[in-house]
């Protein structure tokens, strides 16, 4: 059978063909399957990240495909599944319902006050669980088909089902988490699957042995306590401390190598756009001043590969609903796809 890219010129004009980056692959011919999860029901500040998969898809054909780390990385075959209208519709409806709960709590009132919102909260938690199960099934099918998988959210609650499916394949893996927030809250605002609870929920997965967080700078006391009492299962690199070390003469590459040293052999990358300086994704759901430059983040992930560790999957979440944010988000997805592919060939 002919290669799907036999007559494809990666230096040509990007094709608007329905696939991410305009690449000439489908589900069968691709090795990496990207699952879009347009979901942000529990966002507590700025909305719009549910549209990120479409924004990233729209921007992606504008990117050149050459990469200095993995020049032919596109040849692995990358295919993005359809953005489902059904999930978008449910997201729109339940986002409006969740806003009622958030508003009640921000007023310092009980959900049990009239009108009683407790049953609505249960309904929202149930539909979020259903989306997680849908993603678990999609991911599991792709993994069983011999594919690698990545997720584009949505808010940061989006990839939980994928993390759970990876636990069926790997008995031990760690998460490298780039974010302004620790996301270690237990059912934030009552939402069991809140964007602020993704790492709390991930740490319930027995196969996840380590969580290394980088760029944290907007964090509550309980989360700091959770980190401090984790017996080193969670390692945090706070942005102000990172910056102070850099200002004092420590090199970023030395810090990256130290960060990577905490990770096990199998590594999952969870990349929240608000881990970056907000100038790069200013329309992210919860922007925070400070953060990483894009190349700093790429340098860190590059060191994961150089260390001989294997990247087994990734997600990119919280990209804003704007053209520029989509452009940056597409670059993150492409770079992570290439670095994951590179790490697979370093065994």
CSV table of C-alpha atoms in Angstrom, one decimal:
chain,number,residue,atom,x,y,z
A,1,UNK,CA,0.0,0.0,0.0
A,2,UNK,CA,1.3,3.5,-0.9
A,3,UNK,CA,2.2,5.8,1.9
A,4,UNK,CA,-0.6,8.4,2.5
A,5,UNK,CA,2.0,11.2,2.2
A,6,UNK,CA,3.7,9.8,-1.0
A,7,UNK,CA,2.7,12.8,-3.0
A,8,UNK,CA,2.5,15.3,-0.1
A,9,UNK,CA,4.8,18.3,0.0
A,10,UNK,CA,5.2,19.6,3.6
A,11,UNK,CA,6.7,22.8,2.2
A,12,UNK,CA,3.6,23.6,0.1
A,13,UNK,CA,0.7,25.8,1.1
A,14,UNK,CA,-1.2,24.4,4.1
A,15,UNK,CA,-4.3,22.5,3.0
A,16,UNK,CA,-7.7,23.2,4.4
A,17,UNK,CA,-8.8,19.6,4.3
A,18,UNK,CA,-10.5,19.1,7.6
A,19,UNK,CA,-7.5,17.6,9.3
A,20,UNK,CA,-5.2,19.3,11.8
A,21,UNK,CA,-2.2,21.0,10.1
A,22,UNK,CA,-3.7,20.1,6.8
A,23,UNK,CA,-2.0,16.7,7.0
A,24,UNK,CA,-3.0,13.9,4.6
A,25,UNK,CA,-3.9,11.3,7.2
A,26,UNK,CA,-7.1,9.6,8.4
A,27,UNK,CA,-7.7,7.5,11.5
A,28,UNK,CA,-6.3,4.3,9.9
A,29,UNK,CA,-3.1,5.8,8.5
A,30,UNK,CA,-2.2,8.0,11.5
A,31,UNK,CA,-0.2,6.9,14.5
A,32,UNK,CA,-1.3,9.8,16.7
A,33,UNK,CA,-5.0,10.4,17.2
A,34,UNK,CA,-6.0,13.8,18.7
A,35,UNK,CA,-9.3,13.8,20.5
A,36,UNK,CA,-11.0,17.2,20.8
A,37,UNK,CA,-13.0,17.7,24.0
A,38,UNK,CA,-14.9,21.0,23.7
A,39,UNK,CA,-16.0,21.1,27.3
A,40,UNK,CA,-15.8,23.9,29.9
A,41,UNK,CA,-19.0,23.5,32.0
A,42,UNK,CA,-17.2,24.3,35.3
A,43,UNK,CA,-15.1,27.3,34.3
A,44,UNK,CA,-15.2,29.9,37.1
A,45,UNK,CA,-13.8,32.9,35.3
A,46,UNK,CA,-13.4,33.5,31.6
A,47,UNK,CA,-15.3,31.2,29.2
A,48,UNK,CA,-14.4,30.3,25.6
A,49,UNK,CA,-12.0,27.4,26.0
A,50,UNK,CA,-14.7,25.0,24.6
A,51,UNK,CA,-14.0,26.6,21.3
A,52,UNK,CA,-10.3,26.0,21.5
A,53,UNK,CA,-10.2,22.7,19.5
A,54,UNK,CA,-11.9,24.6,16.6
A,55,UNK,CA,-9.5,27.6,17.0
A,56,UNK,CA,-6.5,25.3,17.0
A,57,UNK,CA,-7.8,23.4,14.0
A,58,UNK,CA,-8.5,26.6,12.1
A,59,UNK,CA,-5.0,28.0,12.8
A,60,UNK,CA,-3.1,24.8,12.3
A,61,UNK,CA,-2.6,24.8,8.4
A,62,UNK,CA,-0.7,28.1,8.8
A,63,UNK,CA,2.1,26.4,10.6
A,64,UNK,CA,5.2,25.2,8.8
A,65,UNK,CA,5.9,21.6,9.6
A,66,UNK,CA,9.7,21.6,9.8
A,67,UNK,CA,11.0,21.1,13.4
A,68,UNK,CA,14.6,21.3,14.6
A,69,UNK,CA,14.1,18.4,17.0
A,70,UNK,CA,12.2,16.1,14.7
A,71,UNK,CA,12.4,17.4,11.1
A,72,UNK,CA,10.2,14.7,9.7
A,73,UNK,CA,7.9,14.5,12.8
A,74,UNK,CA,4.8,15.0,10.6
A,75,UNK,CA,5.4,11.6,8.9
A,76,UNK,CA,4.3,9.8,12.1
A,77,UNK,CA,0.8,10.5,10.9
A,78,UNK,CA,-1.4,12.9,12.9
A,79,UNK,CA,-5.2,12.9,12.7
A,80,UNK,CA,-7.7,14.9,14.7
A,81,UNK,CA,-11.1,13.4,15.3
A,82,UNK,CA,-14.3,15.3,14.6
A,83,UNK,CA,-15.4,18.0,17.1
A,84,UNK,CA,-18.8,16.6,18.2
A,85,UNK,CA,-21.7,19.0,18.0
A,86,UNK,CA,-23.5,17.0,20.6
A,87,UNK,CA,-20.8,17.7,23.2
A,88,UNK,CA,-20.7,21.4,22.2
A,89,UNK,CA,-24.5,21.6,22.7
A,90,UNK,CA,-24.4,19.9,26.1
A,91,UNK,CA,-21.5,22.2,27.1
A,92,UNK,CA,-23.5,25.3,26.2
A,93,UNK,CA,-26.5,24.2,28.2
A,94,UNK,CA,-24.8,22.9,31.3
A,95,UNK,CA,-22.3,25.8,31.3
A,96,UNK,CA,-25.4,28.1,31.8
A,97,UNK,CA,-26.7,25.9,34.5
A,98,UNK,CA,-23.3,25.8,36.3
A,99,UNK,CA,-23.2,29.5,36.3
A,100,UNK,CA,-26.3,29.5,38.6
A,101,UNK,CA,-24.4,27.4,41.1
A,102,UNK,CA,-21.3,29.5,40.9
A,103,UNK,CA,-23.3,32.7,41.4
A,104,UNK,CA,-25.0,31.3,44.4
A,105,UNK,CA,-21.8,30.3,46.0
A,106,UNK,CA,-20.1,33.7,45.3
A,107,UNK,CA,-23.0,35.3,47.1
A,108,UNK,CA,-22.1,33.2,50.2
A,109,UNK,CA,-25.4,31.4,50.1
A,110,UNK,CA,-26.3,27.7,50.4
A,111,UNK,CA,-27.3,25.7,47.4
A,112,UNK,CA,-30.2,24.4,49.4
A,113,UNK,CA,-31.8,27.8,49.6
A,114,UNK,CA,-34.8,28.4,47.4
A,115,UNK,CA,-34.7,27.7,44.6
A,116,UNK,CA,-32.8,24.5,45.7
A,117,UNK,CA,-29.8,23.9,43.3
A,118,UNK,CA,-28.5,20.7,44.9
A,119,UNK,CA,-30.2,18.4,42.4
A,120,UNK,CA,-28.8,20.6,39.6
A,121,UNK,CA,-25.3,20.1,41.0
A,122,UNK,CA,-25.8,16.3,40.9
A,123,UNK,CA,-27.0,16.5,37.3
A,124,UNK,CA,-24.0,18.5,36.3
A,125,UNK,CA,-21.6,16.1,38.0
A,126,UNK,CA,-23.3,13.2,36.2
A,127,UNK,CA,-23.0,14.7,32.8
A,128,UNK,CA,-19.3,15.6,33.4
A,129,UNK,CA,-18.8,11.9,34.4
A,130,UNK,CA,-20.5,10.9,31.2
A,131,UNK,CA,-18.1,13.0,29.1
A,132,UNK,CA,-15.1,11.4,31.0
A,133,UNK,CA,-16.5,8.0,30.2
A,134,UNK,CA,-16.9,8.9,26.5
A,135,UNK,CA,-13.3,10.1,26.4
A,136,UNK,CA,-12.1,7.0,28.2
A,137,UNK,CA,-13.8,4.8,25.6
A,138,UNK,CA,-12.5,6.8,22.6
A,139,UNK,CA,-9.0,6.7,24.1
A,140,UNK,CA,-9.1,3.0,24.9
A,141,UNK,CA,-10.3,2.1,21.4
A,142,UNK,CA,-7.4,4.1,19.9
A,143,UNK,CA,-4.9,2.6,22.2
A,144,UNK,CA,-6.2,-0.9,21.4
A,145,UNK,CA,-5.8,0.0,17.7
A,146,UNK,CA,-2.1,0.6,18.4
A,147,UNK,CA,-2.4,4.4,18.3
A,148,UNK,CA,-0.9,7.1,20.4
A,149,UNK,CA,-3.4,9.6,21.8
A,150,UNK,CA,-3.5,13.3,22.7
A,151,UNK,CA,-6.3,15.5,23.9
A,152,UNK,CA,-7.2,19.1,23.1
A,153,UNK,CA,-9.6,20.7,25.7
A,154,UNK,CA,-11.7,22.5,26.7
A,155,UNK,CA,-10.9,23.4,30.2
A,156,UNK,CA,-8.5,21.4,32.2
A,157,UNK,CA,-11.1,18.9,33.4
A,158,UNK,CA,-11.2,17.6,29.9
A,159,UNK,CA,-8.4,14.9,29.8
A,160,UNK,CA,-9.3,12.8,32.9
A,161,UNK,CA,-10.9,10.0,30.9
A,162,UNK,CA,-7.7,9.7,28.8
A,163,UNK,CA,-5.5,9.6,31.9
A,164,UNK,CA,-7.7,6.8,33.2
A,165,UNK,CA,-7.3,4.9,29.9
A,166,UNK,CA,-3.5,5.2,30.0
A,167,UNK,CA,-3.6,3.6,33.4
A,168,UNK,CA,-5.0,0.5,31.7
A,169,UNK,CA,-1.8,0.3,29.6
A,170,UNK,CA,0.9,1.5,31.9
A,171,UNK,CA,1.3,0.2,35.5
A,172,UNK,CA,3.3,3.3,36.5
A,173,UNK,CA,3.5,6.7,34.9
A,174,UNK,CA,4.1,10.3,36.0
A,175,UNK,CA,2.6,13.6,35.0
A,176,UNK,CA,4.6,16.7,34.1
A,177,UNK,CA,2.1,19.5,34.6
A,178,UNK,CA,2.6,23.0,33.3
A,179,UNK,CA,0.1,25.4,34.8
A,180,UNK,CA,-0.4,28.6,36.8
A,181,UNK,CA,-2.7,26.6,39.1
A,182,UNK,CA,-2.1,23.4,41.1
A,183,UNK,CA,-5.7,22.1,40.3
A,184,UNK,CA,-5.6,20.1,43.5
A,185,UNK,CA,-8.9,21.2,44.9
A,186,UNK,CA,-11.5,18.7,46.0
A,187,UNK,CA,-14.7,19.2,44.1
A,188,UNK,CA,-14.1,23.0,43.6
A,189,UNK,CA,-17.4,24.9,43.9
A,190,UNK,CA,-19.1,21.5,44.4
A,191,UNK,CA,-18.2,20.3,40.9
A,192,UNK,CA,-16.6,16.8,41.3
A,193,UNK,CA,-14.9,17.2,37.8
A,194,UNK,CA,-14.0,20.9,38.1
A,195,UNK,CA,-11.2,22.3,36.0
A,196,UNK,CA,-9.6,23.2,39.4
A,197,UNK,CA,-9.8,19.5,40.5
A,198,UNK,CA,-8.2,17.7,37.6
A,199,UNK,CA,-4.9,16.8,39.4
A,200,UNK,CA,-6.8,16.0,42.6
A,201,UNK,CA,-8.8,13.5,40.5
A,202,UNK,CA,-5.7,12.3,38.6
A,203,UNK,CA,-3.9,11.5,41.9
A,204,UNK,CA,-6.7,9.0,42.7
A,205,UNK,CA,-5.5,6.9,39.8
A,206,UNK,CA,-3.2,4.3,41.4
A,207,UNK,CA,-0.9,4.0,38.4
A,208,UNK,CA,0.1,7.6,38.5
A,209,UNK,CA,3.1,7.6,40.8
A,210,UNK,CA,4.3,11.2,40.5
A,211,UNK,CA,3.0,14.6,39.7
A,212,UNK,CA,5.6,17.3,38.9
A,213,UNK,CA,4.1,20.8,38.6
A,214,UNK,CA,5.8,23.7,37.0
A,215,UNK,CA,4.8,27.4,36.9
A,216,UNK,CA,2.4,27.5,39.8
A,217,UNK,CA,1.6,31.0,41.0
A,218,UNK,CA,-2.1,31.2,41.9
A,219,UNK,CA,-2.6,28.6,44.6
A,220,UNK,CA,-4.6,28.2,47.8
A,221,UNK,CA,-3.4,27.3,51.2
A,222,UNK,CA,-5.0,23.8,51.1
A,223,UNK,CA,-3.3,23.0,47.9
A,224,UNK,CA,0.1,24.0,49.3
A,225,UNK,CA,-0.6,21.8,52.3
A,226,UNK,CA,-1.6,18.9,50.0
A,227,UNK,CA,1.7,19.2,48.2
A,228,UNK,CA,3.7,19.5,51.4
A,229,UNK,CA,2.0,16.4,52.9
A,230,UNK,CA,2.3,14.2,49.7
A,231,UNK,CA,5.5,12.5,50.8
A,232,UNK,CA,7.1,13.8,47.7
A,233,UNK,CA,4.5,12.2,45.4
A,234,UNK,CA,3.7,15.8,44.3
A,235,UNK,CA,6.7,18.1,43.5
A,236,UNK,CA,5.9,21.7,42.9
A,237,UNK,CA,8.1,24.3,41.1
A,238,UNK,CA,6.5,27.6,42.0
A,239,UNK,CA,6.9,30.4,39.4
A,240,UNK,CA,8.2,33.0,41.9
A,241,UNK,CA,10.8,30.6,43.2
A,242,UNK,CA,11.8,29.6,39.6
A,243,UNK,CA,12.2,33.3,38.7
A,244,UNK,CA,14.3,34.0,41.9
A,245,UNK,CA,16.6,31.2,41.0
A,246,UNK,CA,17.0,32.4,37.5
A,247,UNK,CA,17.7,35.9,38.7
A,248,UNK,CA,20.3,34.5,41.0
A,249,UNK,CA,22.2,32.9,38.2
A,250,UNK,CA,20.8,29.3,38.0
A,251,UNK,CA,20.4,28.4,34.4
A,252,UNK,CA,17.1,27.2,33.0
A,253,UNK,CA,18.6,24.1,31.6
A,254,UNK,CA,19.9,23.1,35.0
A,255,UNK,CA,16.4,23.7,36.5
A,256,UNK,CA,14.8,21.6,33.7
A,257,UNK,CA,17.2,18.7,34.3
A,258,UNK,CA,16.4,18.9,38.0
A,259,UNK,CA,12.6,19.0,37.3
A,260,UNK,CA,12.9,16.0,35.0
A,261,UNK,CA,14.9,14.0,37.5
A,262,UNK,CA,11.7,13.6,39.6
A,263,UNK,CA,9.8,11.9,36.8
A,264,UNK,CA,9.5,8.1,36.2
A,265,UNK,CA,10.3,6.5,32.9
A,266,UNK,CA,6.8,6.9,31.4
A,267,UNK,CA,5.7,10.6,31.3
A,268,UNK,CA,2.4,12.2,30.5
A,269,UNK,CA,2.5,15.9,29.7
A,270,UNK,CA,-0.5,18.1,30.8
A,271,UNK,CA,-0.1,21.5,29.3
A,272,UNK,CA,-2.4,24.3,30.5
A,273,UNK,CA,-2.0,27.4,28.4
A,274,UNK,CA,-2.2,29.6,31.5
A,275,UNK,CA,1.1,28.2,32.6
A,276,UNK,CA,2.6,30.5,30.0
A,277,UNK,CA,3.0,34.2,30.2
A,278,UNK,CA,-0.5,35.6,29.4
A,279,UNK,CA,0.8,37.6,26.4
A,280,UNK,CA,0.9,34.2,24.6
A,281,UNK,CA,-2.6,33.1,25.4
A,282,UNK,CA,-4.3,36.1,26.9
A,283,UNK,CA,-7.8,34.7,26.4
A,284,UNK,CA,-7.2,31.6,28.5
A,285,UNK,CA,-9.9,31.0,31.1
A,286,UNK,CA,-7.9,32.1,34.2
A,287,UNK,CA,-4.9,34.2,33.1
A,288,UNK,CA,-2.2,35.0,35.7
A,289,UNK,CA,0.7,37.4,35.3
A,290,UNK,CA,4.1,35.6,35.2
A,291,UNK,CA,4.7,32.2,33.8
A,292,UNK,CA,6.9,30.6,31.2
A,293,UNK,CA,7.9,31.6,27.8
A,294,UNK,CA,6.9,29.2,25.1
A,295,UNK,CA,10.5,28.1,24.4
A,296,UNK,CA,11.1,27.6,28.1
A,297,UNK,CA,8.3,25.1,28.1
A,298,UNK,CA,9.6,23.4,25.0
A,299,UNK,CA,13.1,23.3,26.5
A,300,UNK,CA,11.7,21.5,29.6
A,301,UNK,CA,9.8,18.9,27.5
A,302,UNK,CA,12.9,18.5,25.3
A,303,UNK,CA,14.9,17.6,28.4
A,304,UNK,CA,12.3,14.8,29.2
A,305,UNK,CA,13.2,13.3,25.8
A,306,UNK,CA,16.9,13.8,26.2
A,307,UNK,CA,16.8,12.0,29.5
A,308,UNK,CA,15.6,8.8,27.8
A,309,UNK,CA,12.2,9.0,29.2
A,310,UNK,CA,9.2,8.2,27.0
A,311,UNK,CA,6.3,10.6,26.5
A,312,UNK,CA,3.2,8.4,26.5
A,313,UNK,CA,0.6,11.0,25.9
A,314,UNK,CA,-0.3,14.7,26.4
A,315,UNK,CA,-3.1,17.2,26.6
A,316,UNK,CA,-3.3,20.9,25.7
A,317,UNK,CA,-6.0,22.7,27.6
A,318,UNK,CA,-7.4,26.2,28.5
A,319,UNK,CA,-6.4,27.7,25.1
A,320,UNK,CA,-8.6,30.8,24.6
A,321,UNK,CA,-11.3,31.5,22.0
A,322,UNK,CA,-9.2,33.9,19.9
A,323,UNK,CA,-7.3,33.6,16.6
A,324,UNK,CA,-3.9,34.3,18.3
A,325,UNK,CA,-4.5,31.9,21.1
A,326,UNK,CA,-5.4,29.2,18.5
A,327,UNK,CA,-2.2,29.9,16.7
A,328,UNK,CA,-0.1,29.5,19.9
A,329,UNK,CA,-2.2,26.4,20.9
A,330,UNK,CA,-1.6,24.8,17.5
A,331,UNK,CA,2.2,25.3,17.9
A,332,UNK,CA,2.1,23.6,21.3
A,333,UNK,CA,0.2,20.7,19.9
A,334,UNK,CA,2.6,20.3,17.0
A,335,UNK,CA,5.7,20.5,19.2
A,336,UNK,CA,4.4,18.0,21.8
A,337,UNK,CA,3.4,15.6,19.0
A,338,UNK,CA,6.9,15.8,17.5
A,339,UNK,CA,8.6,15.4,20.9
A,340,UNK,CA,6.4,12.5,21.8
A,341,UNK,CA,7.2,10.8,18.5
A,342,UNK,CA,10.9,11.5,19.1
A,343,UNK,CA,10.8,10.0,22.6
A,344,UNK,CA,9.2,6.8,21.2
A,345,UNK,CA,12.2,6.2,19.0
A,346,UNK,CA,14.8,6.6,21.8
A,347,UNK,CA,14.3,3.1,23.3
